[in-house]
mmCIF file with all atom_site columns, C-alpha atoms in Angstrom:
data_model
loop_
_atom_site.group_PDB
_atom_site.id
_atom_site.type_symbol
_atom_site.label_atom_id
_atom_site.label_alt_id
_atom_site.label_comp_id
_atom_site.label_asym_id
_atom_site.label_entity_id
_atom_site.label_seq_id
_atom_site.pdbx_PDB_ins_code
_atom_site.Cartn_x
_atom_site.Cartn_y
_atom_site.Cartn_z
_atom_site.occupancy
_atom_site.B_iso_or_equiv
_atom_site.pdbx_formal_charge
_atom_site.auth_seq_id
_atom_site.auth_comp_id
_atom_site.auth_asym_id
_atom_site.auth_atom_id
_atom_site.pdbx_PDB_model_num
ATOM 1   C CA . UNK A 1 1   ? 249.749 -64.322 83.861  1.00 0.00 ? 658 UNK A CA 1
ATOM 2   C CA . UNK A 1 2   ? 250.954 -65.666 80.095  1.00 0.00 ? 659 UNK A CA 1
ATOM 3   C CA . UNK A 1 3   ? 249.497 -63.941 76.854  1.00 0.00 ? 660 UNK A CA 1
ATOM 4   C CA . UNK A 1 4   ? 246.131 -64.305 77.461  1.00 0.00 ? 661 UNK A CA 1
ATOM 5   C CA . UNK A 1 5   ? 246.155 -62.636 80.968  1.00 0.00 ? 662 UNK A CA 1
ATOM 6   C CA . UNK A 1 6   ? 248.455 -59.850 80.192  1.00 0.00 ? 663 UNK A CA 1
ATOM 7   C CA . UNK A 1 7   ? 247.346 -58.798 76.326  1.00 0.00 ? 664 UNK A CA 1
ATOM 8   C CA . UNK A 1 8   ? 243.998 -59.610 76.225  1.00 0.00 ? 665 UNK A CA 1
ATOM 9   C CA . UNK A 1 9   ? 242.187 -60.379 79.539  1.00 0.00 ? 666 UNK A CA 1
ATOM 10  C CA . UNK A 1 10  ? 242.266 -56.598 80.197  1.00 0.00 ? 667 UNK A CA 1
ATOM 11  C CA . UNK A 1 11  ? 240.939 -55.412 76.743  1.00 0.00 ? 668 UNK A CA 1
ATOM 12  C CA . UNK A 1 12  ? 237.780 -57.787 77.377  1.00 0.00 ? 669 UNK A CA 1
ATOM 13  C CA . UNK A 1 13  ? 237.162 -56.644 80.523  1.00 0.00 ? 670 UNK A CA 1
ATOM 14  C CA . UNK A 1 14  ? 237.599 -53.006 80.058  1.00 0.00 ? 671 UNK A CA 1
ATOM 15  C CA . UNK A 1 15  ? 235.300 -53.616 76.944  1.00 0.00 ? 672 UNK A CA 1
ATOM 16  C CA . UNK A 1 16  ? 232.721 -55.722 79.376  1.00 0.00 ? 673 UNK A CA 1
ATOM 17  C CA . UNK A 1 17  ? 232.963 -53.504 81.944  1.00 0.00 ? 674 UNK A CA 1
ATOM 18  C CA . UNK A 1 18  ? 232.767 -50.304 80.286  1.00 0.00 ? 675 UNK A CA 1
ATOM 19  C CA . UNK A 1 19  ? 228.892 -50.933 78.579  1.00 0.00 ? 676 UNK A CA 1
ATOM 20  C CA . UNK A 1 20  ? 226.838 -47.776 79.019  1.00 0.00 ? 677 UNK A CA 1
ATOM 21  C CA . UNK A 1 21  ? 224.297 -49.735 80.940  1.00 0.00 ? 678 UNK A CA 1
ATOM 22  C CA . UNK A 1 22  ? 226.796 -50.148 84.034  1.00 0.00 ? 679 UNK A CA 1
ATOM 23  C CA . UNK A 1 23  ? 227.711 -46.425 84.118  1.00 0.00 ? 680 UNK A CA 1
ATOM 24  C CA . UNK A 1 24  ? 224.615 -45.594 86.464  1.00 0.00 ? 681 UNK A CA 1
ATOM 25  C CA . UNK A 1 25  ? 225.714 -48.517 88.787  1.00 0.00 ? 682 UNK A CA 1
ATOM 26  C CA . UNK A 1 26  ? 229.142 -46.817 88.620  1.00 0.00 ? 683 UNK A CA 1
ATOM 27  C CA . UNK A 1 27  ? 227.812 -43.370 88.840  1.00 0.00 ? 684 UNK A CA 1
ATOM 28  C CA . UNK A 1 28  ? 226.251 -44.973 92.049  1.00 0.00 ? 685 UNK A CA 1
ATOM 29  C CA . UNK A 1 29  ? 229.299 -46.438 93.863  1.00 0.00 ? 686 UNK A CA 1
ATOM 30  C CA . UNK A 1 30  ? 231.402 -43.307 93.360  1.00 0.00 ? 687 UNK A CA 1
ATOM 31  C CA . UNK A 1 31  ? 228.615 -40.985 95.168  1.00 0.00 ? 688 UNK A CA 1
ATOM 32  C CA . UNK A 1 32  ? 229.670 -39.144 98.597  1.00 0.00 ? 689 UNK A CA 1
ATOM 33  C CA . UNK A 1 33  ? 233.620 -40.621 97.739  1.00 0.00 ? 690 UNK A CA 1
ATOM 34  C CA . UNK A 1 34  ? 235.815 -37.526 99.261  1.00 0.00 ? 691 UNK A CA 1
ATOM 35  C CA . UNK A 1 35  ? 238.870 -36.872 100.171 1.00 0.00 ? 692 UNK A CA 1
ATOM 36  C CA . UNK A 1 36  ? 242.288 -39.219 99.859  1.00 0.00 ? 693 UNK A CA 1
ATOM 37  C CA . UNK A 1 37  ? 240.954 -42.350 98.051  1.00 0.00 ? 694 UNK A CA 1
ATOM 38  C CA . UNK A 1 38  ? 242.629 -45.570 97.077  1.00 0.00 ? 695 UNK A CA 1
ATOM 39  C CA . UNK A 1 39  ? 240.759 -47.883 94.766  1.00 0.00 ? 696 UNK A CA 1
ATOM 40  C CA . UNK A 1 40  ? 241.823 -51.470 94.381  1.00 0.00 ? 697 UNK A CA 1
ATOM 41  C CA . UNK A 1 41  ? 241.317 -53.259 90.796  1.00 0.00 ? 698 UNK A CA 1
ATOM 42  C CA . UNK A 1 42  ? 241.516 -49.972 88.989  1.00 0.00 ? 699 UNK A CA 1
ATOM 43  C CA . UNK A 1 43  ? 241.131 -51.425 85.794  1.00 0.00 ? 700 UNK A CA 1
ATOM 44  C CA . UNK A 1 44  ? 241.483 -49.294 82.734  1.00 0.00 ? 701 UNK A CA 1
ATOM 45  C CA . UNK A 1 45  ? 240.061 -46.477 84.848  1.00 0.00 ? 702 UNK A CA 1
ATOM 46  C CA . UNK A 1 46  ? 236.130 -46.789 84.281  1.00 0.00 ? 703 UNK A CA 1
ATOM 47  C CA . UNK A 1 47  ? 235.233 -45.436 87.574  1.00 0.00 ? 704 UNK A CA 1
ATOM 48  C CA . UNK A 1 48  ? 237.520 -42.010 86.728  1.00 0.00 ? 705 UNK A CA 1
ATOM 49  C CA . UNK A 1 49  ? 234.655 -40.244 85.007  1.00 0.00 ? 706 UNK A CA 1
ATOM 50  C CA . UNK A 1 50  ? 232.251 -41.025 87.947  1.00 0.00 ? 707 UNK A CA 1
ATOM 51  C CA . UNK A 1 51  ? 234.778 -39.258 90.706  1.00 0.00 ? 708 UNK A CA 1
ATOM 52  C CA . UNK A 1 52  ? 233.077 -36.694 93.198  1.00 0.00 ? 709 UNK A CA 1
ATOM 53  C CA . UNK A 1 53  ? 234.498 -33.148 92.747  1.00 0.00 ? 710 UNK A CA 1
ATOM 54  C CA . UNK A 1 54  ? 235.240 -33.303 96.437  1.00 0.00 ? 711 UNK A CA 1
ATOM 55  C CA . UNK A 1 55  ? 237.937 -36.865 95.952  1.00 0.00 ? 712 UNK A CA 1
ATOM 56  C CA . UNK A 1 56  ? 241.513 -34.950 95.942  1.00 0.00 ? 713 UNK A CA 1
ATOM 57  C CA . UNK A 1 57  ? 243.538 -37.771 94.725  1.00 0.00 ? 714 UNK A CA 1
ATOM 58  C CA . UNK A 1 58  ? 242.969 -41.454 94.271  1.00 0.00 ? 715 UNK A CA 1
ATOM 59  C CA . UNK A 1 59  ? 245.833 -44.080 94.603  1.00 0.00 ? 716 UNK A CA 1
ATOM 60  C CA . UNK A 1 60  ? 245.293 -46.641 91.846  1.00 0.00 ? 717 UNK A CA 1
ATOM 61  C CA . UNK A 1 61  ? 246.322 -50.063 92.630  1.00 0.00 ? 718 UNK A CA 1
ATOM 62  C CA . UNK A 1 62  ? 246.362 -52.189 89.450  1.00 0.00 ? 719 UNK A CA 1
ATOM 63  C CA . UNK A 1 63  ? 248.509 -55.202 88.244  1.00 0.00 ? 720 UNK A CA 1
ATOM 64  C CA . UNK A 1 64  ? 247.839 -54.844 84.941  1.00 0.00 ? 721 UNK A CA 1
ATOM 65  C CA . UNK A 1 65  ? 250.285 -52.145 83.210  1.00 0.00 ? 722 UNK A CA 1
ATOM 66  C CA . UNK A 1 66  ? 248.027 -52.821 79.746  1.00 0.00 ? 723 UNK A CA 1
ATOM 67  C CA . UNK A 1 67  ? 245.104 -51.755 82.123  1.00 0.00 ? 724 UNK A CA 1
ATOM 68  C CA . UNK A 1 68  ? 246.818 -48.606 83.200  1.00 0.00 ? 725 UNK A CA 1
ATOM 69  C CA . UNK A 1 69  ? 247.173 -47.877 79.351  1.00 0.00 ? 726 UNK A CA 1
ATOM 70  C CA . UNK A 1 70  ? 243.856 -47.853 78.407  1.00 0.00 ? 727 UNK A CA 1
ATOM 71  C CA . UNK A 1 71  ? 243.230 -45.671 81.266  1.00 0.00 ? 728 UNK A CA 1
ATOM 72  C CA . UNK A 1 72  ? 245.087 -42.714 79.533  1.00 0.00 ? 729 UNK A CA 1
ATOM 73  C CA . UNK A 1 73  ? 242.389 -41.306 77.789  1.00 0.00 ? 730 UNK A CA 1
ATOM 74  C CA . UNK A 1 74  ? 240.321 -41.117 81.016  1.00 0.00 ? 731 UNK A CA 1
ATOM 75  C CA . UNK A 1 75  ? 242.875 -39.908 83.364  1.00 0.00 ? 732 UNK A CA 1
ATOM 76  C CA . UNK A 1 76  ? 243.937 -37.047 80.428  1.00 0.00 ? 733 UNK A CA 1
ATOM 77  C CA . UNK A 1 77  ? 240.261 -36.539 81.070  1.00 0.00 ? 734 UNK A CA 1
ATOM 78  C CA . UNK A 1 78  ? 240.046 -35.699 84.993  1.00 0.00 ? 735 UNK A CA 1
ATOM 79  C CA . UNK A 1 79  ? 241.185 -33.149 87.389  1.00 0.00 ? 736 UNK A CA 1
ATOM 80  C CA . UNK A 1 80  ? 241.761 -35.681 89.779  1.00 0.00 ? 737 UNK A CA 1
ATOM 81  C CA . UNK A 1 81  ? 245.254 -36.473 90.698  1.00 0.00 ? 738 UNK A CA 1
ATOM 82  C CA . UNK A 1 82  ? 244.905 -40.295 89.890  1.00 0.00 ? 739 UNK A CA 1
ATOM 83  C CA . UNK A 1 83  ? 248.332 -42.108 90.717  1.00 0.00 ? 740 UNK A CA 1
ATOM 84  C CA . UNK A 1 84  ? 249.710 -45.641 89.787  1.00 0.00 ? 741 UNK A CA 1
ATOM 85  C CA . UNK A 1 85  ? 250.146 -46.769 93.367  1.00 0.00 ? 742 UNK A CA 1
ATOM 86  C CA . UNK A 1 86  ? 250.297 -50.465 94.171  1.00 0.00 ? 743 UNK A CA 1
ATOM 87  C CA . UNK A 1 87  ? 250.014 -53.738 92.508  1.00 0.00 ? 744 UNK A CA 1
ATOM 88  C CA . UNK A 1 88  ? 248.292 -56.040 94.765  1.00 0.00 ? 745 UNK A CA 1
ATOM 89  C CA . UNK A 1 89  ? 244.925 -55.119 96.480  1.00 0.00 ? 746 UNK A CA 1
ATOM 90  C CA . UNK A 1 90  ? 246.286 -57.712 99.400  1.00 0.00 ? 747 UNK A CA 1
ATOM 91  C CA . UNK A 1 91  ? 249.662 -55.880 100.426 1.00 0.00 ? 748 UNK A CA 1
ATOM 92  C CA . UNK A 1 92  ? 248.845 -52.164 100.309 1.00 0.00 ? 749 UNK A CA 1
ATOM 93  C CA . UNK A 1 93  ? 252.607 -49.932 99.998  1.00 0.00 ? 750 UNK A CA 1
ATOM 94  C CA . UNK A 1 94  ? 250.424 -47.199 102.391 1.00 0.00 ? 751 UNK A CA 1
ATOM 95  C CA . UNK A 1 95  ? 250.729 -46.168 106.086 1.00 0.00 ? 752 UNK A CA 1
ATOM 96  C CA . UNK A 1 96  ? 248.327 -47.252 108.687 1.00 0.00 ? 753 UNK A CA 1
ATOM 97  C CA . UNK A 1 97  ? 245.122 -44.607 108.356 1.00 0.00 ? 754 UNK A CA 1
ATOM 98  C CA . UNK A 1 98  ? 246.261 -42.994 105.185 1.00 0.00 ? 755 UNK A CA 1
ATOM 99  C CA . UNK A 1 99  ? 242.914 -42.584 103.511 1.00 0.00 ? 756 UNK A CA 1
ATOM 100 C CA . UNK A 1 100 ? 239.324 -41.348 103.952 1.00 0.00 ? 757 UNK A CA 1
ATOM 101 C CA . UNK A 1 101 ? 238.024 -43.834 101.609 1.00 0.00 ? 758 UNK A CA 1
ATOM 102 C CA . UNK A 1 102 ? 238.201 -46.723 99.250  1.00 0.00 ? 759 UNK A CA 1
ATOM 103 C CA . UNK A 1 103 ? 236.771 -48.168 96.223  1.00 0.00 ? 760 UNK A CA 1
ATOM 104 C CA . UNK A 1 104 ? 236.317 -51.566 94.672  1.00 0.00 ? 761 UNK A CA 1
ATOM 105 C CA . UNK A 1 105 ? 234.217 -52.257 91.713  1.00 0.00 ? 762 UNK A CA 1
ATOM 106 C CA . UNK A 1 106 ? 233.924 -56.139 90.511  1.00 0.00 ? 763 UNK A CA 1
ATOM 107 C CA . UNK A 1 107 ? 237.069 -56.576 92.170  1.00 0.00 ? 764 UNK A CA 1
ATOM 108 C CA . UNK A 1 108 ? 237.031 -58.719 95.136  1.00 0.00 ? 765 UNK A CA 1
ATOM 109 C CA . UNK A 1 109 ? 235.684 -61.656 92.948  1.00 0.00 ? 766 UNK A CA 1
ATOM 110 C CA . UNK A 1 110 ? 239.259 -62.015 91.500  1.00 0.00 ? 767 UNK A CA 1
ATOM 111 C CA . UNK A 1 111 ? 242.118 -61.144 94.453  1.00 0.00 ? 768 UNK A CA 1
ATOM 112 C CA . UNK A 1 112 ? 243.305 -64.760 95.364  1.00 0.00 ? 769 UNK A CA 1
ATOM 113 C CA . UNK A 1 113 ? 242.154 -63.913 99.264  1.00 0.00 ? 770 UNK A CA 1
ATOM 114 C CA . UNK A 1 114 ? 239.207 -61.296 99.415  1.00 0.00 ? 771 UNK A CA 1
ATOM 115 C CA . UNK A 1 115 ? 239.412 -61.548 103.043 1.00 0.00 ? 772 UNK A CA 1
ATOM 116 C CA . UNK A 1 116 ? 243.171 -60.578 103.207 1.00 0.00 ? 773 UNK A CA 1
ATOM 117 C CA . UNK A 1 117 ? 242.236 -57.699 100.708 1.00 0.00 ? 774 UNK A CA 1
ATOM 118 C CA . UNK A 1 118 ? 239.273 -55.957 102.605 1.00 0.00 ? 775 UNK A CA 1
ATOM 119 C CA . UNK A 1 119 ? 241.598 -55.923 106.302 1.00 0.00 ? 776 UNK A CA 1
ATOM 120 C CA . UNK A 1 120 ? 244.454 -54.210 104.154 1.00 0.00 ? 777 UNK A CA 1
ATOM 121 C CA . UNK A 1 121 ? 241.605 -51.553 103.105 1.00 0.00 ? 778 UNK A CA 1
ATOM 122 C CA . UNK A 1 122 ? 240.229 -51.432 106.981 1.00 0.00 ? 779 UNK A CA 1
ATOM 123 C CA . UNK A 1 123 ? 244.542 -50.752 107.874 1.00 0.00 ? 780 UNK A CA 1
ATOM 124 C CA . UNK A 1 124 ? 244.965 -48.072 105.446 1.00 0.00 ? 781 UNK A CA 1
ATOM 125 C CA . UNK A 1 125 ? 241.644 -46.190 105.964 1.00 0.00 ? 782 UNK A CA 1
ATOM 126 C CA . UNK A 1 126 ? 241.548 -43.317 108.941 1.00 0.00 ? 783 UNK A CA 1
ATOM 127 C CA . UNK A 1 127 ? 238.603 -44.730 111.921 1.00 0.00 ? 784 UNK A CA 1
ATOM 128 C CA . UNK A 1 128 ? 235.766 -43.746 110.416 1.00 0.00 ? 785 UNK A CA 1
ATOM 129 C CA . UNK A 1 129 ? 236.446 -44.178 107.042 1.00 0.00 ? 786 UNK A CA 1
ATOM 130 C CA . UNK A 1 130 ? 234.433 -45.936 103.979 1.00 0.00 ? 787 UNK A CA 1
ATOM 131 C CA . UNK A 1 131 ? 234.714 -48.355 101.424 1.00 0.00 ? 788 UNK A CA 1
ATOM 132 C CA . UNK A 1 132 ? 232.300 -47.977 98.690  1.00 0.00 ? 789 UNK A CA 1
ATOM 133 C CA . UNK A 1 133 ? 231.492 -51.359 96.642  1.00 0.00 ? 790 UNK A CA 1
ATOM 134 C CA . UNK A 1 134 ? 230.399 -52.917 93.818  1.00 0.00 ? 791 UNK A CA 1
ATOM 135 C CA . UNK A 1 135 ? 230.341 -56.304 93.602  1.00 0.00 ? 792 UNK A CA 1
ATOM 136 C CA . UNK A 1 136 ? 229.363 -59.254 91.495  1.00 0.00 ? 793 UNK A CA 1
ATOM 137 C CA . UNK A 1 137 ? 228.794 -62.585 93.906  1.00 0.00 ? 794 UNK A CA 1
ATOM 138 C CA . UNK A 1 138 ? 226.780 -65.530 95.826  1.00 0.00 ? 795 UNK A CA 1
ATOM 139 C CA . UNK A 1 139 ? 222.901 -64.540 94.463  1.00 0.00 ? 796 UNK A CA 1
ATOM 140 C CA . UNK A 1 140 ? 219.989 -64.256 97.151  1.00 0.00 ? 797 UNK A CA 1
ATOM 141 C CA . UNK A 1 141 ? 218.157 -67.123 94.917  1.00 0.00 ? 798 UNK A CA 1
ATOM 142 C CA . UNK A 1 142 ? 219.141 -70.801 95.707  1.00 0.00 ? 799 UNK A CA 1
ATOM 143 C CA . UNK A 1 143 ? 218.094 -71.663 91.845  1.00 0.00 ? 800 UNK A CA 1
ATOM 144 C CA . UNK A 1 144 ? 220.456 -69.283 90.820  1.00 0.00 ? 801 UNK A CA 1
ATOM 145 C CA . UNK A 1 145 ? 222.943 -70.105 93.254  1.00 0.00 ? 802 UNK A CA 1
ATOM 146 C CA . UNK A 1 146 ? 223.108 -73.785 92.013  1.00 0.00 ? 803 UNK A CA 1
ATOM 147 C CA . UNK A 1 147 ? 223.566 -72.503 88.581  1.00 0.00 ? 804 UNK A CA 1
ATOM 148 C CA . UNK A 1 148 ? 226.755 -70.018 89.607  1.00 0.00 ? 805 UNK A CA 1
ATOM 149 C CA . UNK A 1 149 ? 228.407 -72.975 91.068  1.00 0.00 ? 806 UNK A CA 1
ATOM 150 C CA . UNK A 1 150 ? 228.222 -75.156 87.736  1.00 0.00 ? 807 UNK A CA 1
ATOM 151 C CA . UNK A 1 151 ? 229.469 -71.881 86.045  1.00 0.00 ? 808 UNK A CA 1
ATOM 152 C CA . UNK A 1 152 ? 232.585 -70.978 88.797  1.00 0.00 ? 809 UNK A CA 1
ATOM 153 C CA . UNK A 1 153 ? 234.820 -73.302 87.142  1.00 0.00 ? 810 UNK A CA 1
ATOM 154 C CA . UNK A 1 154 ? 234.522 -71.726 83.513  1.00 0.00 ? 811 UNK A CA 1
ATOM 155 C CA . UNK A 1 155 ? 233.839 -68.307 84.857  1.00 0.00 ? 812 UNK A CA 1
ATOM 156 C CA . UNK A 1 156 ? 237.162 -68.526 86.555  1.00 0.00 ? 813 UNK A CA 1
ATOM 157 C CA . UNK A 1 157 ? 239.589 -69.939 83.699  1.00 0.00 ? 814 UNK A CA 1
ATOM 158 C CA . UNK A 1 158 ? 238.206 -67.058 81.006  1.00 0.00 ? 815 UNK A CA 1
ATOM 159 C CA . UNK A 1 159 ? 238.391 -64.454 83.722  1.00 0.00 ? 816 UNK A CA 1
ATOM 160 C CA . UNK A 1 160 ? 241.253 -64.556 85.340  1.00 0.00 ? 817 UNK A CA 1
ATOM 161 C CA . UNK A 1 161 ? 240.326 -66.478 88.419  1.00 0.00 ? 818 UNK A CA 1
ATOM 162 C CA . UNK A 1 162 ? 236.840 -64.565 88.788  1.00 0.00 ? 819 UNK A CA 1
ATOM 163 C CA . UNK A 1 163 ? 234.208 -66.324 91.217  1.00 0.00 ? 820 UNK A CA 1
ATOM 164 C CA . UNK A 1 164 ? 231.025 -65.771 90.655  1.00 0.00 ? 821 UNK A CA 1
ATOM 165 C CA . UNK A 1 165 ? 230.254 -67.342 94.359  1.00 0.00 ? 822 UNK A CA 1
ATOM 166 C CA . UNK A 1 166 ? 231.702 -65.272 96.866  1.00 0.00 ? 823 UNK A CA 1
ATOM 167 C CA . UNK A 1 167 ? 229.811 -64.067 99.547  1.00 0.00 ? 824 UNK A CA 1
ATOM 168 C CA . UNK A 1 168 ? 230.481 -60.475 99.294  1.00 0.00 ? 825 UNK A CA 1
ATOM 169 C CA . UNK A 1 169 ? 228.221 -59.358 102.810 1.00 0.00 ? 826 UNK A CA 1
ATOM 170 C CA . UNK A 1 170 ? 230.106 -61.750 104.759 1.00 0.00 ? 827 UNK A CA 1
ATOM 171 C CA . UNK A 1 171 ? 233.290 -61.219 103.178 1.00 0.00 ? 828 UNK A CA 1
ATOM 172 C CA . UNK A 1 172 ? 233.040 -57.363 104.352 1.00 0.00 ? 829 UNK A CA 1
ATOM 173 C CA . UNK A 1 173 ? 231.732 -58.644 107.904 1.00 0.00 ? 830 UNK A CA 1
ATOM 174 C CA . UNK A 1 174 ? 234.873 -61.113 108.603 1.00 0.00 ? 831 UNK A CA 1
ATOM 175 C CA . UNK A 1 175 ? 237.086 -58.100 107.651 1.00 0.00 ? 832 UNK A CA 1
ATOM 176 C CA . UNK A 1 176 ? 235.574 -56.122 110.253 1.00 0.00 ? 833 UNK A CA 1
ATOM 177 C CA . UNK A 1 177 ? 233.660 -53.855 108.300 1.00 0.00 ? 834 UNK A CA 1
ATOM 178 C CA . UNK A 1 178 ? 229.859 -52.603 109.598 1.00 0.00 ? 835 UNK A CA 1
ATOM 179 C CA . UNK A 1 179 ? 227.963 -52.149 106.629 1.00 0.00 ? 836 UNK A CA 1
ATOM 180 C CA . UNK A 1 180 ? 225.544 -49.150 106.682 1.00 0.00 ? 837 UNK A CA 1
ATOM 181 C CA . UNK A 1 181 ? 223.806 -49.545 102.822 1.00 0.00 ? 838 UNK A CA 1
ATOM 182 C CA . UNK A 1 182 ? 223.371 -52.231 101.014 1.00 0.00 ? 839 UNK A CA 1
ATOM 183 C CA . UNK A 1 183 ? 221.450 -52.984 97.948  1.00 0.00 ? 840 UNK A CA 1
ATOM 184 C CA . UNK A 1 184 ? 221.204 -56.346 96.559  1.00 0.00 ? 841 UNK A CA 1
ATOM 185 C CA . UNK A 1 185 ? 220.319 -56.690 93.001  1.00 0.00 ? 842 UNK A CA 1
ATOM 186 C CA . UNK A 1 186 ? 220.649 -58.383 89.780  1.00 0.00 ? 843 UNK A CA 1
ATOM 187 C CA . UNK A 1 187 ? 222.105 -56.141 86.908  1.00 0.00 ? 844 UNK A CA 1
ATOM 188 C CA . UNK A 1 188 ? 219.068 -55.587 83.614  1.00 0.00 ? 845 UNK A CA 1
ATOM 189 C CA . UNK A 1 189 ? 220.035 -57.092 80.568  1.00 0.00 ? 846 UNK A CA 1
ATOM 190 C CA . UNK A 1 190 ? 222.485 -59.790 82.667  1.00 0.00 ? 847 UNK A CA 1
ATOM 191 C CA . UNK A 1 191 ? 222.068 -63.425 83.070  1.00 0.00 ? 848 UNK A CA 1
ATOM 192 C CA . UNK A 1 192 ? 221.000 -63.461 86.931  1.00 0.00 ? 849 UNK A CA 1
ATOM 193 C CA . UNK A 1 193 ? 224.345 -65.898 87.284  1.00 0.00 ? 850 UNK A CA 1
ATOM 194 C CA . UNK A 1 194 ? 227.007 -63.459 86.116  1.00 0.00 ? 851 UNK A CA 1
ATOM 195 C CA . UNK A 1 195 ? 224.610 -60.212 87.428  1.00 0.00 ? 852 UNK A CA 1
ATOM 196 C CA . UNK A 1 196 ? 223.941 -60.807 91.057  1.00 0.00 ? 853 UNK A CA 1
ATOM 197 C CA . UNK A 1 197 ? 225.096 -57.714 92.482  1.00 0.00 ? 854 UNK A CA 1
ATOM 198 C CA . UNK A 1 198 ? 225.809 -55.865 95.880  1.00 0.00 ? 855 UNK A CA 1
ATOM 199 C CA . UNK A 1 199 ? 226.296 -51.798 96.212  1.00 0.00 ? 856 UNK A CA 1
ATOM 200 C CA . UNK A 1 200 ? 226.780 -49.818 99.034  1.00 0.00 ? 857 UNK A CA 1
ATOM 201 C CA . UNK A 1 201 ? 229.085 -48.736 101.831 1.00 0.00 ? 858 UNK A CA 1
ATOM 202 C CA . UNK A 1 202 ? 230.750 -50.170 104.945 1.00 0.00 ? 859 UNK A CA 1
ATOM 203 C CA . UNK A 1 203 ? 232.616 -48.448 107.724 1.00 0.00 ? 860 UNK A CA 1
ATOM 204 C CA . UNK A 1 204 ? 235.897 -49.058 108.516 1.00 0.00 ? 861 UNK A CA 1
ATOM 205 C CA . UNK A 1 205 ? 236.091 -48.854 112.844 1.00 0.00 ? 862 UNK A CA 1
#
């Protein structure tokens, strides 16, 4: 990942990512999580705060070990188990049906093959189980649209290989997932490119 990726990349985003005006968004996502959870692109643990009492443990699956670090105050913070458990959101180290849920926040913008990702999530969640999202991706507006696709190229060299033009709905759909809410939205106080947002939940068959 070189310098850049490993020593800095993560303070930016944990610093982007962490604004008080996202914490209802992640306040959001985290709502009716229970039981085992793994959560791929932990971060530096911004979701932690946001955890149902009723999630018993959470497997963390984060490359970044400077990530993990500035997740220490959090996870001092919490009185759920939170493990370091994986490094790559597309090859999962877990069992076939290991977990009643999942989480992904601004994640599947980055992993090389979101597609790859979201079946390793279906594998390792019991029938019946959920992924919660949050992601940034293709907008609803064509105008807007046109204007993510002139920024993907930047967007992707600052960011650590973050598209802004992924098609998170049918992303989820090719994995196999049946989505049962979804809210499509752009983020207040964001430039519509960077903020076009989709929440909700998807069941795993």
């Amino acid at each position: 990942m070189g310098i850049y990726g490993e020593r800095i990349l993560p303070r930016i985003i944990n610093a982007a990512c962490g604004l008080k005006a996202v914490e209802p968004l992640r306040r959001r996502v985290c709502a009716g999580l229970e039981g085992d959870v793994v959560e791929i692109g932990f971060g530096s643990g911004l979701n932690v705060p946001f955890y149902p009492a009723a999630v018993t443990r959470v497997a963390a699956v984060e490359p970044a070990d400077l990530g993990w670090k500035l997740a220490d105050r959090r996870l001092r913070a919490t009185s759920v188990p939170v493990a370091r458990s994986g490094l790559d959101g597309q090859s999962l180290p877990f069992e076939d049906g290991s977990y009643d849920a999942a989480l992904s926040t601004w994640t599947l913008c980055t992993v090389p093959d979101a597609v790859v990702a979201l079946r390793e999530l279906r594998r390792v969640l019991k029938p019946g189980g959920t992924l919660h999202f949050l992601e940034h991706g293709l907008a609803p507006d064509e105008r807007v649209r046109r204007w993510q696709h002139r920024l993907d190229p930047m967007e992707k060299r600052l960011f650590g290989g973050c598209h802004l033009t992924r098609p998170i709905v049918e992303l989820l759909r090719t994995a196999g997932f049946t989505i049962t809410e979804l809210d499509v939205f752009y983020e207040k106080g964001a430039p519509k490119p960077m903020g076009a947002d989709s929440l909700g939940t998807a069941l795993s068959p």
